[in-house]
PDB file of C-alpha atoms in Angstrom:
ATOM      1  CA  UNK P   1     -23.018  14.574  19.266  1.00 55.00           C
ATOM      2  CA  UNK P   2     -23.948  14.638  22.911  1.00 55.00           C
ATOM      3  CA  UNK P   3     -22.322  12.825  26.079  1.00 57.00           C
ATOM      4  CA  UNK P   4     -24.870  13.748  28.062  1.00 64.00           C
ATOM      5  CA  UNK P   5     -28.060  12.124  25.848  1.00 66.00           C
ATOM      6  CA  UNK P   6     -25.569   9.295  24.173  1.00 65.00           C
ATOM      7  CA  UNK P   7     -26.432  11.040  21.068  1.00 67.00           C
ATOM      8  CA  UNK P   8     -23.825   9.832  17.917  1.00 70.00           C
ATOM      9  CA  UNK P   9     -21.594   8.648  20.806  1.00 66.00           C
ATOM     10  CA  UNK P  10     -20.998   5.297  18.244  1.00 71.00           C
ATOM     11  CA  UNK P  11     -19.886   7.824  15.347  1.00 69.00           C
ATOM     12  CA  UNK P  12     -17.746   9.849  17.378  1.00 63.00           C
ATOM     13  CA  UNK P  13     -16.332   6.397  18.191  1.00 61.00           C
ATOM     14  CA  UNK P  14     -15.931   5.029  14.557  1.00 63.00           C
ATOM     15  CA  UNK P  15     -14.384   8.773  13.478  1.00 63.00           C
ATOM     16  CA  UNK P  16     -11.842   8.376  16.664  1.00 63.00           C
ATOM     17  CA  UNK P  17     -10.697   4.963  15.896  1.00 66.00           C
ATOM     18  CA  UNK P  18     -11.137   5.789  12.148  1.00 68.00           C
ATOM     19  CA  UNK P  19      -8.398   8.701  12.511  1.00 64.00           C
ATOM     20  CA  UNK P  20      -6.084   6.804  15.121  1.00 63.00           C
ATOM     21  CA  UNK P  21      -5.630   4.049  13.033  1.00 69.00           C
ATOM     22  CA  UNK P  22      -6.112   4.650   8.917  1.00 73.00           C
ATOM     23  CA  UNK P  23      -4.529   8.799   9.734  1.00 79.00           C
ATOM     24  CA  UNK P  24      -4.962  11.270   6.269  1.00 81.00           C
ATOM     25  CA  UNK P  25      -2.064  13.487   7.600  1.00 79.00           C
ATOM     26  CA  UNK P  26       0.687  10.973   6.271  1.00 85.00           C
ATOM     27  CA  UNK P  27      -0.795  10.628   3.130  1.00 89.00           C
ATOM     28  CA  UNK P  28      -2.613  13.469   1.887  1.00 87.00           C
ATOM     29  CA  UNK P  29      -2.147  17.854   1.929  1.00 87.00           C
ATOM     30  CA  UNK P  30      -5.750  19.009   2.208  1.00 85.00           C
ATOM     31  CA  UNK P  31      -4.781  22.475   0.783  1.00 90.00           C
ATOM     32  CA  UNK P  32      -3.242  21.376  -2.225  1.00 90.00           C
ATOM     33  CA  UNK P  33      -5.291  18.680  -2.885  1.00 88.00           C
ATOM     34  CA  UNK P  34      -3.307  15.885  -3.636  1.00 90.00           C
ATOM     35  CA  UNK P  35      -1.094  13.018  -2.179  1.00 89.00           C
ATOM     36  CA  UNK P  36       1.871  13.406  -0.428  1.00 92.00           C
ATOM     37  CA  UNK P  37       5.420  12.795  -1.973  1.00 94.00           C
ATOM     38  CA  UNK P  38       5.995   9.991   0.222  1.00 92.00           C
ATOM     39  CA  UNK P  39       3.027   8.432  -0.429  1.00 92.00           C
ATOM     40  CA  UNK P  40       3.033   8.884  -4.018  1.00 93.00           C
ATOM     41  CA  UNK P  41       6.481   7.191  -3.738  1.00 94.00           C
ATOM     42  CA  UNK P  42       5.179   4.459  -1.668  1.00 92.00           C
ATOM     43  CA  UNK P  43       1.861   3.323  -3.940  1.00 92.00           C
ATOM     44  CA  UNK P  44       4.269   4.021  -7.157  1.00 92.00           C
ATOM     45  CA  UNK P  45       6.528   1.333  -5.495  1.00 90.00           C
ATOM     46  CA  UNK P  46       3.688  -0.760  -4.950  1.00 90.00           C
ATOM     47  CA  UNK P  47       3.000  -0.728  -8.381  1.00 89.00           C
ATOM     48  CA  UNK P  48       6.212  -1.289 -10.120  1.00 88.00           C
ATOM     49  CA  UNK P  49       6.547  -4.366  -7.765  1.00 85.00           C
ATOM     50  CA  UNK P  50       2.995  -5.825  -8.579  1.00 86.00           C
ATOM     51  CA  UNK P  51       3.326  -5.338 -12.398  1.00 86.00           C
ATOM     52  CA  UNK P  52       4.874  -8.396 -13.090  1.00 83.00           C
ATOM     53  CA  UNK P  53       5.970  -7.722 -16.720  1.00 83.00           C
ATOM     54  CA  UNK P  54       6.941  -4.611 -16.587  1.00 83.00           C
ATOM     55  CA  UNK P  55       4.592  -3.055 -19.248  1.00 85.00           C
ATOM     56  CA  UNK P  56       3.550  -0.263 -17.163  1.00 86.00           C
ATOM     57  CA  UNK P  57       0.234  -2.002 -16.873  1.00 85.00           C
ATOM     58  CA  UNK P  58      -1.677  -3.958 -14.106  1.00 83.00           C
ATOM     59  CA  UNK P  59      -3.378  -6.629 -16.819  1.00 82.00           C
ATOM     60  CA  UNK P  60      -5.819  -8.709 -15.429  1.00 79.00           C
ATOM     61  CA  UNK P  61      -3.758 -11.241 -13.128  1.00 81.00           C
ATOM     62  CA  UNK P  62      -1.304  -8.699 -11.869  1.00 80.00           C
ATOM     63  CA  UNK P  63      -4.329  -6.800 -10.457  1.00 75.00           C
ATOM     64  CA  UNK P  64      -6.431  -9.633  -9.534  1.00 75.00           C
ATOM     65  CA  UNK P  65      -5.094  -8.086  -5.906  1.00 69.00           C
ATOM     66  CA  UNK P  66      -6.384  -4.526  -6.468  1.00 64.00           C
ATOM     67  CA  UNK P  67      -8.956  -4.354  -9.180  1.00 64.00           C
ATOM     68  CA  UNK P  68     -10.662  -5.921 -12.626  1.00 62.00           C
ATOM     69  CA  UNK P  69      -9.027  -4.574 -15.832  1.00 67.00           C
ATOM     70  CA  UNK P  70      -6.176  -3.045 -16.258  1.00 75.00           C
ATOM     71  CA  UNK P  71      -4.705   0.022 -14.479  1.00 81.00           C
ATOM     72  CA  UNK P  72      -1.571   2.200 -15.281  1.00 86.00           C
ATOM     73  CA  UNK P  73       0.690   3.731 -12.438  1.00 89.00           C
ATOM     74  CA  UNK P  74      -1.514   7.171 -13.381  1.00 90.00           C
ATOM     75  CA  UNK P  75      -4.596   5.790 -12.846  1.00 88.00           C
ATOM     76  CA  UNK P  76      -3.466   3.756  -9.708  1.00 89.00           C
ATOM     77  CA  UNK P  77      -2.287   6.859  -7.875  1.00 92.00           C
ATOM     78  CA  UNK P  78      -5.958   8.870  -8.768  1.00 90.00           C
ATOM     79  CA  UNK P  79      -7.730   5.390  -7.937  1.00 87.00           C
ATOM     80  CA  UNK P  80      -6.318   6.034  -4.105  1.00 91.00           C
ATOM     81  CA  UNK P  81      -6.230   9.721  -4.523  1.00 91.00           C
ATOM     82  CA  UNK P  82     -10.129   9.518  -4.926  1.00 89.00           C
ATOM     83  CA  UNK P  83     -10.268   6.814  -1.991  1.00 89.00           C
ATOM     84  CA  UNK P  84      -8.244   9.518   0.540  1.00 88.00           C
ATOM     85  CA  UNK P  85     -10.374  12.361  -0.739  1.00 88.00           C
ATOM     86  CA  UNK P  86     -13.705  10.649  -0.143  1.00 87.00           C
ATOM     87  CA  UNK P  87     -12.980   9.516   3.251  1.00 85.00           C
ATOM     88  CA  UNK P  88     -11.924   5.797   2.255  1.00 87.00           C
ATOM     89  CA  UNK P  89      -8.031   6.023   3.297  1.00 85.00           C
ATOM     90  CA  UNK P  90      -8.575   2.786   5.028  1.00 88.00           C
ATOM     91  CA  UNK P  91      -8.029   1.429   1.614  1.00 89.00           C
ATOM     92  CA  UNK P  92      -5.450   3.066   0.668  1.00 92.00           C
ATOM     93  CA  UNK P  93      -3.780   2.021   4.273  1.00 92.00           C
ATOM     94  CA  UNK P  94      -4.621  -1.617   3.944  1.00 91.00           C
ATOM     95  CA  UNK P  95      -2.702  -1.435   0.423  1.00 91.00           C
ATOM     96  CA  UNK P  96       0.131  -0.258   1.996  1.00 94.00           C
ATOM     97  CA  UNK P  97       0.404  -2.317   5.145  1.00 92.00           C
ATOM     98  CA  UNK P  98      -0.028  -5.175   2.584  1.00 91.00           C
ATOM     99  CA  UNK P  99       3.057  -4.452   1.205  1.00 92.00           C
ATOM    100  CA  UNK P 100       4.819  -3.325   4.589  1.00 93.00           C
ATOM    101  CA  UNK P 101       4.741   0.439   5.247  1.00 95.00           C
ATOM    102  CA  UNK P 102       4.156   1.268   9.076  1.00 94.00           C
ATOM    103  CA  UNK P 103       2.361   4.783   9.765  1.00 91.00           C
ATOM    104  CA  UNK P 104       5.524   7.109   8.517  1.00 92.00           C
ATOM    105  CA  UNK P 105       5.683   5.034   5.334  1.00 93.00           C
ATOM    106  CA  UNK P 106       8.536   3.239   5.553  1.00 94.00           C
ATOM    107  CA  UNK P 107       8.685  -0.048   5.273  1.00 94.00           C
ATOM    108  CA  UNK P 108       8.866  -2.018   8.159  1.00 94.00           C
ATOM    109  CA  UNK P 109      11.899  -4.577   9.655  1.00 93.00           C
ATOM    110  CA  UNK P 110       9.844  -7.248   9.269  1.00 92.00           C
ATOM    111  CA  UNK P 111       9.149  -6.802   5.764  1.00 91.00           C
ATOM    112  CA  UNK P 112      12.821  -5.709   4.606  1.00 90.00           C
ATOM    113  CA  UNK P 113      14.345  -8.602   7.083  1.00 91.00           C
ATOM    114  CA  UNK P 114      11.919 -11.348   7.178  1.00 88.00           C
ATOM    115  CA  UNK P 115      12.831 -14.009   9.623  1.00 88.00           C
ATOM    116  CA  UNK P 116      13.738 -17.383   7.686  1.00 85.00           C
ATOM    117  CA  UNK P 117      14.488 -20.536   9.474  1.00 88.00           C
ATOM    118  CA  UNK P 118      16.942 -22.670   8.414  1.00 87.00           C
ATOM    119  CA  UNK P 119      18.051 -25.716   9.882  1.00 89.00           C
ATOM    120  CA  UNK P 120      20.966 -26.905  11.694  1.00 90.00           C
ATOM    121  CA  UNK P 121      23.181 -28.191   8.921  1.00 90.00           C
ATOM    122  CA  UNK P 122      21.175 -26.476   6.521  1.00 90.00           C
ATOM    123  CA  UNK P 123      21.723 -24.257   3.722  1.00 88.00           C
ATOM    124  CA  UNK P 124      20.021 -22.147   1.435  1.00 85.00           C
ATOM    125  CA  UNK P 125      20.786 -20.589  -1.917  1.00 87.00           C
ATOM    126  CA  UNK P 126      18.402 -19.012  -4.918  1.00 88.00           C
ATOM    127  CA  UNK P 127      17.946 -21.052  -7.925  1.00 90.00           C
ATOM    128  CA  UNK P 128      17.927 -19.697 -11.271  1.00 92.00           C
ATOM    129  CA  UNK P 129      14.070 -18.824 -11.677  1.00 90.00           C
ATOM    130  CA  UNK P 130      15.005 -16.795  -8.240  1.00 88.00           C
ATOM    131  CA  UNK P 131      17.568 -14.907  -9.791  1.00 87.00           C
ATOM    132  CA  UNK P 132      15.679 -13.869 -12.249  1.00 87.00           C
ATOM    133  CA  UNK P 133      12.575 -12.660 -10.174  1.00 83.00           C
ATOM    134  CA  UNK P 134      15.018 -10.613  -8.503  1.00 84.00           C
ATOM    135  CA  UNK P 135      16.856  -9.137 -11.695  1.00 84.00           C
ATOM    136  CA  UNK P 136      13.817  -8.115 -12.962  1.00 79.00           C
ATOM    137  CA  UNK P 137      12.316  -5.900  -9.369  1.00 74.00           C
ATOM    138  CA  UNK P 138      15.644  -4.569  -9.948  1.00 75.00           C
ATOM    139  CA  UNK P 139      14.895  -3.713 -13.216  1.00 72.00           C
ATOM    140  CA  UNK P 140      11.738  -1.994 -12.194  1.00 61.00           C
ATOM    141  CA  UNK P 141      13.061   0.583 -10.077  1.00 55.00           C
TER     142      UNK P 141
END
C-alpha cells in the first residue's frame, strides 16, 4: 500500500471500513481459536428463537432465513465460526443486527421496547394464538 503512488489505497479503504463496522474483537479470541462467550450466547439465542418447533433443528422453513437443509445449534455456531475465521464476520454481524444486537452484543432498546402505536381510545391485548407463541420462546430458553 502506498499514499504516495495511490497504490491499494481502495483496499486499505475496504479493510478500514471493513474493521470499523463488521469488528472480530467482539466476537472472536484469535489465540484460542474460537467464538467468544457472548457471542456464542448471542447466535445460540438466535437459534432457539428461529427454531420454531423446538426440535433442536432448523428444518427447511425455519432456515429458509439462514440456509437450505437443516442445521443444529452445533453446526450453526461452526457455520459462523468458519465465516469469522475466514474473514466473512460481516455475516455473522448482519445475523445478529437482524435479530437486534448493537456492537457489545446486547440487544438493542429498540428491539426489546419496540415502539407500538395505539390509538386514542384504543386498546390492545394478545389473543390466544399470541399466547401461545410466547409460551413456547419461553419454553425455549
Amino acid at each position: 500500500c502506498s499514499a504516495k503512488n495511490l497504490k491499494n489505497i481502495s483496499e486499505l479503504f475496504y479493510y478500514a471500513q471493513k474493521a470499523v463496522l463488521h469488528p472480530t474483537g467482539p466476537l472472536y479470541c484469535p489465540e484460542e481459536k474460537e467464538m467468544k462467550p457472548s457471542c456464542v450466547k448471542s447466535l445460540t439465542r438466535i437459534f432457539k428463537v428461529s427454531d420454531l418447533d423446538n426440535d433442536g433443528i432448523l428444518n427447511d422453513n425455519e432456515l429458509n432465513f439462514f440456509q437450505d437443509n437443516g442445521l443444529t445449534l452445533k453446526g450453526f455456531l461452526f457455520l459462523h465460526t468458519l465465516f469469522i475465521q475466514r474473514g466473512r464476520h460481516e455475516t455473522t454481524w448482519t445475523v445478529l443486527r437482524r435479530f437486534g444486537y448493537d456492537d457489545d452484543l446486547e440487544l438493542t432498546q429498540e428491539y426489546l421496547f419496540p415502539l407500538i402505536k395505539v390509538p386514542p381510545d384504543c386498546t390492545t391485548e394478545l389473543n390466544h394464538n399470541a399466547y401461545l407463541f410466547l409460551q413456547s420462546v419461553f419454553r425455549q430458553a
